[in-house]
Short mmCIF file of C-alpha atoms in Angstrom, two decimals:
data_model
loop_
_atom_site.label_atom_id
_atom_site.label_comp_id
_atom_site.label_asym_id
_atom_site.label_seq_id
_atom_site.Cartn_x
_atom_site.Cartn_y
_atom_site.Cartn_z
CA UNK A 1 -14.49 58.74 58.01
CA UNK A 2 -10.86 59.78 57.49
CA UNK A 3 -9.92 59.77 54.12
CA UNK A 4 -6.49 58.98 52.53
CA UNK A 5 -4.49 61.19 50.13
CA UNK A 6 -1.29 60.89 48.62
CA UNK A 7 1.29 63.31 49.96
CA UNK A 8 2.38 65.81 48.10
CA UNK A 9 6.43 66.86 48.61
CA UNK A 10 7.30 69.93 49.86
CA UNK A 11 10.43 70.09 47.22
CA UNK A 12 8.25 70.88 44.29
CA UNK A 13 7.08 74.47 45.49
CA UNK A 14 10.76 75.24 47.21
CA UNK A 15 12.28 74.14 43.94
CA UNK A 16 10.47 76.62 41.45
CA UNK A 17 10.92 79.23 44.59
CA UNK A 18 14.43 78.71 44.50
CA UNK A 19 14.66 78.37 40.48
CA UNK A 20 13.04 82.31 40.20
CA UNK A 21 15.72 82.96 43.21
CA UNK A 22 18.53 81.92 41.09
CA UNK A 23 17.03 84.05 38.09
CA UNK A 24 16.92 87.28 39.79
CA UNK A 25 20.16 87.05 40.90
CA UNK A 26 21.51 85.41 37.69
CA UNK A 27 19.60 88.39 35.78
CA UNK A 28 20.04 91.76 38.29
CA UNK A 29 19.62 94.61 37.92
CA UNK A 30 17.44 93.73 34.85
CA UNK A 31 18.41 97.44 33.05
CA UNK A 32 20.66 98.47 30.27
CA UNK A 33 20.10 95.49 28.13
CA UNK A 34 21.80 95.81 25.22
CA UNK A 35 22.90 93.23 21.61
CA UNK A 36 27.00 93.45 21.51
CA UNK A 37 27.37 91.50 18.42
CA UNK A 38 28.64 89.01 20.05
CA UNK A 39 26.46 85.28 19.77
CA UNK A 40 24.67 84.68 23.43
CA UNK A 41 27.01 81.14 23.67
CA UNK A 42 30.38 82.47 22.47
CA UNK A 43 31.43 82.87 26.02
CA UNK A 44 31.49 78.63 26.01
CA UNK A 45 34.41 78.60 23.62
CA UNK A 46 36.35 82.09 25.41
CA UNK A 47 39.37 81.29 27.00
CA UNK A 48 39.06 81.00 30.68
CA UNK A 49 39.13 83.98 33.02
CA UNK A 50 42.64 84.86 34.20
CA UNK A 51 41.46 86.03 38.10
CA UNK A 52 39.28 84.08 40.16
CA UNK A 53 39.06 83.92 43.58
CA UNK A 54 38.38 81.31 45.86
CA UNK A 55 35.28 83.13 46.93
CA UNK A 56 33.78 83.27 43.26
CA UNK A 57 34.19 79.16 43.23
CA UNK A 58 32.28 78.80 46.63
CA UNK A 59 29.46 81.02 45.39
CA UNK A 60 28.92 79.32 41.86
CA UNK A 61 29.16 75.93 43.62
CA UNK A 62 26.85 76.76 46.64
CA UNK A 63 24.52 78.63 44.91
CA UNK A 64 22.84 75.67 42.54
CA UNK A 65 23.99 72.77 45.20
CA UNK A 66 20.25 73.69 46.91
CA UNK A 67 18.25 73.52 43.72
CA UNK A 68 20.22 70.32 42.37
CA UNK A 69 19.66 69.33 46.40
CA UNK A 70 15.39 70.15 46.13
CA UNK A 71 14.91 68.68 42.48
CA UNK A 72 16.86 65.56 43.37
CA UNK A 73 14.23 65.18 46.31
CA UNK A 74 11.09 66.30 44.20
CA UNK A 75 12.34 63.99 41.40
CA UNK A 76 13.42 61.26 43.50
CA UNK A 77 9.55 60.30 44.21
CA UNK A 78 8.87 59.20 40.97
CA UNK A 79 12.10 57.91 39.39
CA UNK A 80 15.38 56.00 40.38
CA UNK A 81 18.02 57.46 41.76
CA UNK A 82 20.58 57.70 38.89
CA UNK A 83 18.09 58.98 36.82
CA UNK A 84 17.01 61.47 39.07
CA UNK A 85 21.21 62.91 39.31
CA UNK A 86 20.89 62.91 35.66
CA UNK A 87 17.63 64.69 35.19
CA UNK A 88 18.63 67.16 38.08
CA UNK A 89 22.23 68.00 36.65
CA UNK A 90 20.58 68.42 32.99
CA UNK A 91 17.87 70.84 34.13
CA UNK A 92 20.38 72.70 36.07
CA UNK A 93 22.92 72.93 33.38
CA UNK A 94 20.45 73.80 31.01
CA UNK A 95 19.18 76.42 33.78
CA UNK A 96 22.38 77.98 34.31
CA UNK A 97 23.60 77.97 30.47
CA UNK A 98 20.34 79.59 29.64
CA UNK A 99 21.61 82.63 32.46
CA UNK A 100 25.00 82.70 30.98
CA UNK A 101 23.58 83.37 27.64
CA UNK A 102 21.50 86.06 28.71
CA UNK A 103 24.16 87.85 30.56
CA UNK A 104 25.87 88.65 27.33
CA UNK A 105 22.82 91.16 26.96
CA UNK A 106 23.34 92.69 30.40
CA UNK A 107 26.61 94.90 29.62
CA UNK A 108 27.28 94.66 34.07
CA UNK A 109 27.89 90.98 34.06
CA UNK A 110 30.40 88.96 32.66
CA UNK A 111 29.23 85.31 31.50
CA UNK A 112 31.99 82.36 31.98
CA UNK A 113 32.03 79.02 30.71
CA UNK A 114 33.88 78.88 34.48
CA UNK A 115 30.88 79.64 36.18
CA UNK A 116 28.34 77.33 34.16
CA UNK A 117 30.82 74.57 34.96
CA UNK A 118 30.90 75.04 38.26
CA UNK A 119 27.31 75.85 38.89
CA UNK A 120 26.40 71.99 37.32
CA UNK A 121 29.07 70.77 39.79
CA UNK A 122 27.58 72.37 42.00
CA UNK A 123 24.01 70.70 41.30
CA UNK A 124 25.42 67.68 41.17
CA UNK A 125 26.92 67.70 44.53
CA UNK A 126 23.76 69.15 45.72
CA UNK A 127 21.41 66.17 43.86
CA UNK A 128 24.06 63.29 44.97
CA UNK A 129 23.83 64.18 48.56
CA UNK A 130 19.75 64.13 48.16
CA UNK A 131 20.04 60.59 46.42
CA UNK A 132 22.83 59.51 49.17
CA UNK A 133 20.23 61.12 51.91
CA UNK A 134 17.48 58.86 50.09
CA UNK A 135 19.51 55.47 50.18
CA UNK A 136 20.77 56.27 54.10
CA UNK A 137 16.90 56.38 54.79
CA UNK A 138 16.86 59.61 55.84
CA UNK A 139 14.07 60.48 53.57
CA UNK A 140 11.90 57.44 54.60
CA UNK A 141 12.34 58.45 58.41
CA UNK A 142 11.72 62.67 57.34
CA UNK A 143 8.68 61.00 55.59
CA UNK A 144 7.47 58.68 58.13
CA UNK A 145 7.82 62.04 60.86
CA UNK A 146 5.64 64.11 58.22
CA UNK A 147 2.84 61.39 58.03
CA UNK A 148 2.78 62.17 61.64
CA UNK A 149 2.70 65.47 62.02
CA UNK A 150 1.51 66.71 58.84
CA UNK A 151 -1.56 66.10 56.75
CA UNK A 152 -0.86 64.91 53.41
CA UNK A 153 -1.08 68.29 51.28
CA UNK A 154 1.08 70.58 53.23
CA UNK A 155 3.70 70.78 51.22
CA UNK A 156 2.61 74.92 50.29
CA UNK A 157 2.54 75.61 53.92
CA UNK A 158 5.70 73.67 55.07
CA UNK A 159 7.36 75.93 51.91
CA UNK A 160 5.67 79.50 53.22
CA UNK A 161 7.30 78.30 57.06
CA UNK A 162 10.48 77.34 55.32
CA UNK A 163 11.06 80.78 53.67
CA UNK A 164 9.41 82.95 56.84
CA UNK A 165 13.06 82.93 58.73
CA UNK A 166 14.89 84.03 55.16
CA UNK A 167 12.01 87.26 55.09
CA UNK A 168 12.54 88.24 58.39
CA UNK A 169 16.68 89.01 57.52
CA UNK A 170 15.09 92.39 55.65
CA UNK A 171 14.61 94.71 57.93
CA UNK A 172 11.37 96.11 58.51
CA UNK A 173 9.91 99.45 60.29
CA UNK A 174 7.88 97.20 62.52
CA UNK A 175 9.64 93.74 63.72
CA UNK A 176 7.75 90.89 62.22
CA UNK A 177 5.82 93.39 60.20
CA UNK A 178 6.73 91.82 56.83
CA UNK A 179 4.39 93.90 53.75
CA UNK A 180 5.16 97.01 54.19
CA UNK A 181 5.58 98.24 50.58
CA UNK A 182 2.81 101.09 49.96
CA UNK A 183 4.76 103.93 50.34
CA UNK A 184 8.01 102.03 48.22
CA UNK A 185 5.68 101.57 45.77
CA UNK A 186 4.04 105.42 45.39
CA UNK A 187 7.47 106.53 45.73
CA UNK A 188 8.59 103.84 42.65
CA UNK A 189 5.24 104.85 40.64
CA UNK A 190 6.29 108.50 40.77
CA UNK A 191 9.97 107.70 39.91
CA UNK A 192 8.90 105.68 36.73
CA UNK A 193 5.65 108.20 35.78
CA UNK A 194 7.41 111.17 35.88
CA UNK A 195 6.93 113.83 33.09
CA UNK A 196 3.87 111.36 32.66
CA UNK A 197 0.44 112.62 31.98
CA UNK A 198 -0.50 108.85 33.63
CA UNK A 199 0.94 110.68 36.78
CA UNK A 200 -2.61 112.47 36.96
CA UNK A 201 -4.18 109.16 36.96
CA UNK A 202 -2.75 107.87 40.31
CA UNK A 203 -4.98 108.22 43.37
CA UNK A 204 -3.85 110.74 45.81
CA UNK A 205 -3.92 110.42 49.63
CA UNK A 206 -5.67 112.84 51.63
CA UNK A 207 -3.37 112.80 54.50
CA UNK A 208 0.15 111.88 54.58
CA UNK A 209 1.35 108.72 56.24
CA UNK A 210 1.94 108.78 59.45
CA UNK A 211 4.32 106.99 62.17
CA UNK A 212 3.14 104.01 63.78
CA UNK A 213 1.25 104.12 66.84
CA UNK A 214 2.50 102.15 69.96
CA UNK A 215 -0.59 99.74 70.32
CA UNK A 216 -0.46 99.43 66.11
CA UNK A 217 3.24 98.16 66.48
CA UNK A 218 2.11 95.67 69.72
CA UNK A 219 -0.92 94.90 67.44
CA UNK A 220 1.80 94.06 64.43
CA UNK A 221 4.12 92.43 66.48
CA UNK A 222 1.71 89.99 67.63
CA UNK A 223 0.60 89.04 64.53
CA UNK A 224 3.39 88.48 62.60
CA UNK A 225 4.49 85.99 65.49
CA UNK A 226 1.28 84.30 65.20
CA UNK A 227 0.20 84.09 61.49
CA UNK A 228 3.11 81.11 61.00
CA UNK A 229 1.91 79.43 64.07
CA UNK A 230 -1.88 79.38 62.19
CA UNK A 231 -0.63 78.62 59.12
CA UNK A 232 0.86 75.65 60.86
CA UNK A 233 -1.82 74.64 62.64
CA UNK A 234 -3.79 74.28 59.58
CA UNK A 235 -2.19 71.66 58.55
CA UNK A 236 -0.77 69.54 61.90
CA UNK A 237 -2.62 66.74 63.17
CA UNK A 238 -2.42 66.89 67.08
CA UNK A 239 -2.69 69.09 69.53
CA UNK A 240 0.76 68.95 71.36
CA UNK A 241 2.67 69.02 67.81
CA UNK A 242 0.68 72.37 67.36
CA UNK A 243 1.90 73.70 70.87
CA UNK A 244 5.72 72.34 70.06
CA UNK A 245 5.52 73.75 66.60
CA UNK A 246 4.07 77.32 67.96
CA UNK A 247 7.36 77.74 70.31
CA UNK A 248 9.90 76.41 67.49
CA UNK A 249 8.29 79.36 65.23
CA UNK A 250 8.69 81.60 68.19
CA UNK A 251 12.47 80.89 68.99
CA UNK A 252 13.19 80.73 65.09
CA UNK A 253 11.39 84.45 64.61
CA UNK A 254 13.33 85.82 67.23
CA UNK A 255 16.50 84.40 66.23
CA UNK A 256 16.04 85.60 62.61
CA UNK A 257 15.32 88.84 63.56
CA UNK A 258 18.51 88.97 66.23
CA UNK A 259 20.94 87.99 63.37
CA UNK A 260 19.36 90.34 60.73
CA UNK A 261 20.24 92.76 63.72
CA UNK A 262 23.46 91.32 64.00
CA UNK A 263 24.39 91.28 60.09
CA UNK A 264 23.54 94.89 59.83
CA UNK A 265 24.55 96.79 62.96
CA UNK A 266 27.41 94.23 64.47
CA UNK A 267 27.07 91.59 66.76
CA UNK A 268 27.03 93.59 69.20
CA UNK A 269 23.83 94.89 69.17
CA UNK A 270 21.81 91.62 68.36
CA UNK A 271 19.58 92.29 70.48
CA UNK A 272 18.60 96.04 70.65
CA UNK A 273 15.18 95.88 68.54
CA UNK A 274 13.85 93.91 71.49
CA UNK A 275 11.77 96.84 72.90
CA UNK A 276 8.51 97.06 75.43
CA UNK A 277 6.22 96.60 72.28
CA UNK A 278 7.79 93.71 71.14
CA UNK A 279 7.95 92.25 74.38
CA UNK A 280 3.99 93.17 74.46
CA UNK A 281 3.36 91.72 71.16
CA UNK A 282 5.46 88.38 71.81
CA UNK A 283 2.60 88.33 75.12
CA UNK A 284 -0.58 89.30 73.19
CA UNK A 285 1.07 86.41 70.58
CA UNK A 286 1.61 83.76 73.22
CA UNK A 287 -1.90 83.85 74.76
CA UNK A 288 -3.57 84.36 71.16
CA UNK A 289 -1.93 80.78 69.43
CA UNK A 290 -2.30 78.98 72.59
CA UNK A 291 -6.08 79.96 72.65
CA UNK A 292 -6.28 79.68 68.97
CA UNK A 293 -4.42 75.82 69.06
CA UNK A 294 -7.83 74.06 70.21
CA UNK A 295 -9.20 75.75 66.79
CA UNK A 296 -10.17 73.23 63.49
CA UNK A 297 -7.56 73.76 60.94
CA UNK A 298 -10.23 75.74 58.66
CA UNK A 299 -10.67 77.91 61.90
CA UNK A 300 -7.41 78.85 61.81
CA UNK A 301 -6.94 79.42 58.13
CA UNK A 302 -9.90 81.85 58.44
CA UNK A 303 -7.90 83.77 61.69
CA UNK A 304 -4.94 84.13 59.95
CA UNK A 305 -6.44 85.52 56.54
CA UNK A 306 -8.16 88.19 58.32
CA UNK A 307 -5.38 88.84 60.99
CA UNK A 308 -3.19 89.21 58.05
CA UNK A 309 -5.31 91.81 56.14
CA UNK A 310 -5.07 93.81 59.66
CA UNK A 311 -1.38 93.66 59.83
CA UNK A 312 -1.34 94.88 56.48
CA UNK A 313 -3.72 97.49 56.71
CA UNK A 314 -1.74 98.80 59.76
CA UNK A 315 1.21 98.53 58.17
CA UNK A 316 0.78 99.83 54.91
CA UNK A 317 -0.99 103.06 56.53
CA UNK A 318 1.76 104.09 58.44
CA UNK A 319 5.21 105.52 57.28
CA UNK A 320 8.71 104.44 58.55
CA UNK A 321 10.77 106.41 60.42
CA UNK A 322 13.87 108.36 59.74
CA UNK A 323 16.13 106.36 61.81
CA UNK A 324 14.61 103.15 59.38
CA UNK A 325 16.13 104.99 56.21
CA UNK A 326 19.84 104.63 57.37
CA UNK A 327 19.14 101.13 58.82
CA UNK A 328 18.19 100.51 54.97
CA UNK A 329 21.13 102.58 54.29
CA UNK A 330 23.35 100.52 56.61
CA UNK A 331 22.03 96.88 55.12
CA UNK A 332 22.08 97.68 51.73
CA UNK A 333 26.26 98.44 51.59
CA UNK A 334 26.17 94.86 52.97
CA UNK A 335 26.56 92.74 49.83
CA UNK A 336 26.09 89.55 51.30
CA UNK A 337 23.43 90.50 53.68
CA UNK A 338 21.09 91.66 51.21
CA UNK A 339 22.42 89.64 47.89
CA UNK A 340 21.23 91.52 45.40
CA UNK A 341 18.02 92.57 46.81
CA UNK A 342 16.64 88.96 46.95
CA UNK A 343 16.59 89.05 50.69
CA UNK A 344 14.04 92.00 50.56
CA UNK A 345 12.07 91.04 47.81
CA UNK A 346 11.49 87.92 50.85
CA UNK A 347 10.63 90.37 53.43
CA UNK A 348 8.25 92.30 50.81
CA UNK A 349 6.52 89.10 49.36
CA UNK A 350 6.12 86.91 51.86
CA UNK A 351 2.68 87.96 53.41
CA UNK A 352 1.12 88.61 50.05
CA UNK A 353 2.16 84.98 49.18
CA UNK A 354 0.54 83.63 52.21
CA UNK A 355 -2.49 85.58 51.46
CA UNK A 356 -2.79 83.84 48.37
CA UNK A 357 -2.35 80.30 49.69
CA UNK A 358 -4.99 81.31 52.32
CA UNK A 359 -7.10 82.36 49.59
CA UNK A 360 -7.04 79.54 47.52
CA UNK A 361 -7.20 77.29 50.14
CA UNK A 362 -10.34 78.36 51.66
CA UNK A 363 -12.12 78.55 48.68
CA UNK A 364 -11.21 75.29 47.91
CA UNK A 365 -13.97 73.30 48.20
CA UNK A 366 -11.37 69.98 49.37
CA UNK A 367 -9.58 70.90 52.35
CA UNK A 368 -8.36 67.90 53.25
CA UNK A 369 -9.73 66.75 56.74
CA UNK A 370 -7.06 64.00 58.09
CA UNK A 371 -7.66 64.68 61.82
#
């Protein structure tokens, strides 16, 4: 008996991904905080700043048209459309006053009553285009293609396969090996416990990390091609959308990674990760999901959860090379490659996020079953 649920939105999780987004960079680099005797909101009533470029409009506009954009969609469900443009450009006003306050603490940024204006214009813009979308019908006829293709609660994994191509920008030792944060993290532990006595607490390795192995990197490769492809089967209803959705993930991987390649080293050179074990992997990948496509969607879940723990464990027991080092090097004097480090904090999350969906959706004791 197929049962009926009301479907959930996939705005709602890319809306509170996109609010901490906007935080981090609102906020960064979160050090020297300091009181200037100065009140948080005296920056409203400052005369306005004497150079702006065109640049520093673009940015403030464009970077809270997507949240006014998602929240117009989320809210958009449950109230009118007006409403929702009001509700949107309040929380978003509130959200970016609220930053511009607390940037009077951080003695590297510069709060403007120029920037909090534009950034609710730029909300606006971003929630009347989502209300004009709604009233064109194009969110009936995006809504009508998700009944579909997608069961009715796949909003978390349609927000994980949204944010996959973003991760894959960072650069990574391995391609597609997103996770790889071990030896950043001993390395930050030591920074921060130095002159410690918690140093002597930390566990020690017996062995150092070593370099990848070839057939650890085909092994990686694969899998970070397929986990997106299982995490989308979980939740598609047929068996052709699974094979169509499988090669979109595919072409969209490998694009990501080409302009991350691009961004970084010049267009030029697009293309040069593309070596024998990726090739392999992208093989070992291809007959894996098409094998793994006739699975139930709990089947798959299961796959990728312990598939991912592999990838990790391969990952995070291996070191990057030198030559990785001055690609980091390389991206990082890219401002608007790596935007304040949100791009890596992507790369570094995004695995451990899907672990936690895959988690909490197995043990959930009502999967939905709309096949």
């Amino acid at each position: 008996m197929r049962t009926t649920h009301l479907r959930t939105t996939t705005a709602w999780p890319l809306v509170w991904i996109y609010a901490v987004l906007i935080v981090y960079a609102s906020l960064y680099p979160f050090d020297n905080w300091r009181v200037q005797g100065i009140a948080p909101w005296a920056f409203l009533t400052a005369p306005l700043p004497r150079y702006w470029t065109g640049f520093d409009v673009l940015s403030n506009v464009a970077g809270y048209a997507p949240f006014g954009f998602l929240l117009a969609l989320a809210l958009n469900r449950t109230v009118r459309r007006w409403p929702a443009i009001a509700w949107t450009t309040l929380v978003a006003g509130w959200l970016s006053l609220t930053m511009e306050c607390m940037q009077m603490f951080l003695p590297v940024r510069v709060p403007s009553n120029v920037d909090a204006a534009l950034n609710i214009l730029g909300a606006f813009a971003g929630a009347a285009t989502a209300c004009a979308l709604a009233w064109w019908g194009v969110v009936d006829r995006w809504g009508r293609f998700r009944d579909r293709w997608f069961v009715s609660d796949a909003s978390g994994a349609l927000a994980l396969l949204a944010v996959w191509p973003l991760a894959l920008l960072f650069p990574t030792p391995v391609t597609f090996g997103l996770g790889q944060v071990l030896e950043r993290v001993e390395a930050a532990l030591d920074h921060v416990l130095e002159d410690s006595t918690l140093l002597e607490w930390l566990p020690l390795r017996e062995v150092e990390l070593q370099p990848i192995l070839p057939l650890s990197e085909i092994l990686c490769v694969a899998i970070g091609l397929s986990l997106p492809c299982l995490l989308a089967f979980g939740v598609m209803r047929q068996w052709r959308q699974r094979m169509l959705m499988a090669q979109v993930l595919v072409w969209v991987g490998f694009l990501a990674s080409a302009l991350s390649a691009a961004l970084t080293y010049g267009p030029a050179h697009a293309w040069d990760w593309v070596s024998s074990e990726v090739v392999s992997g992208l093989v070992v990948a291809l007959v894996g999901v098409g094998g793994m496509s006739f699975c139930a969607p709990r089947v798959c879940w299961v796959l990728a959860l312990a598939a991912l723990v592999w990838q990790l464990s391969l990952l995070n027991n291996a070191s990057a090379d030198a030559y990785f080092a001055l690609t980091l090097q390389t991206w990082e004097q890219g401002q608007f490659i790596r935007f304040h480090g949100l791009i890596q904090w992507l790369g570094w999350l995004w695995p451990y996020a899907l672990l936690l969906y895959l988690v909490s959706r197995l043990s959930s004791s009502s999967l939905a079953v709309d096949a």
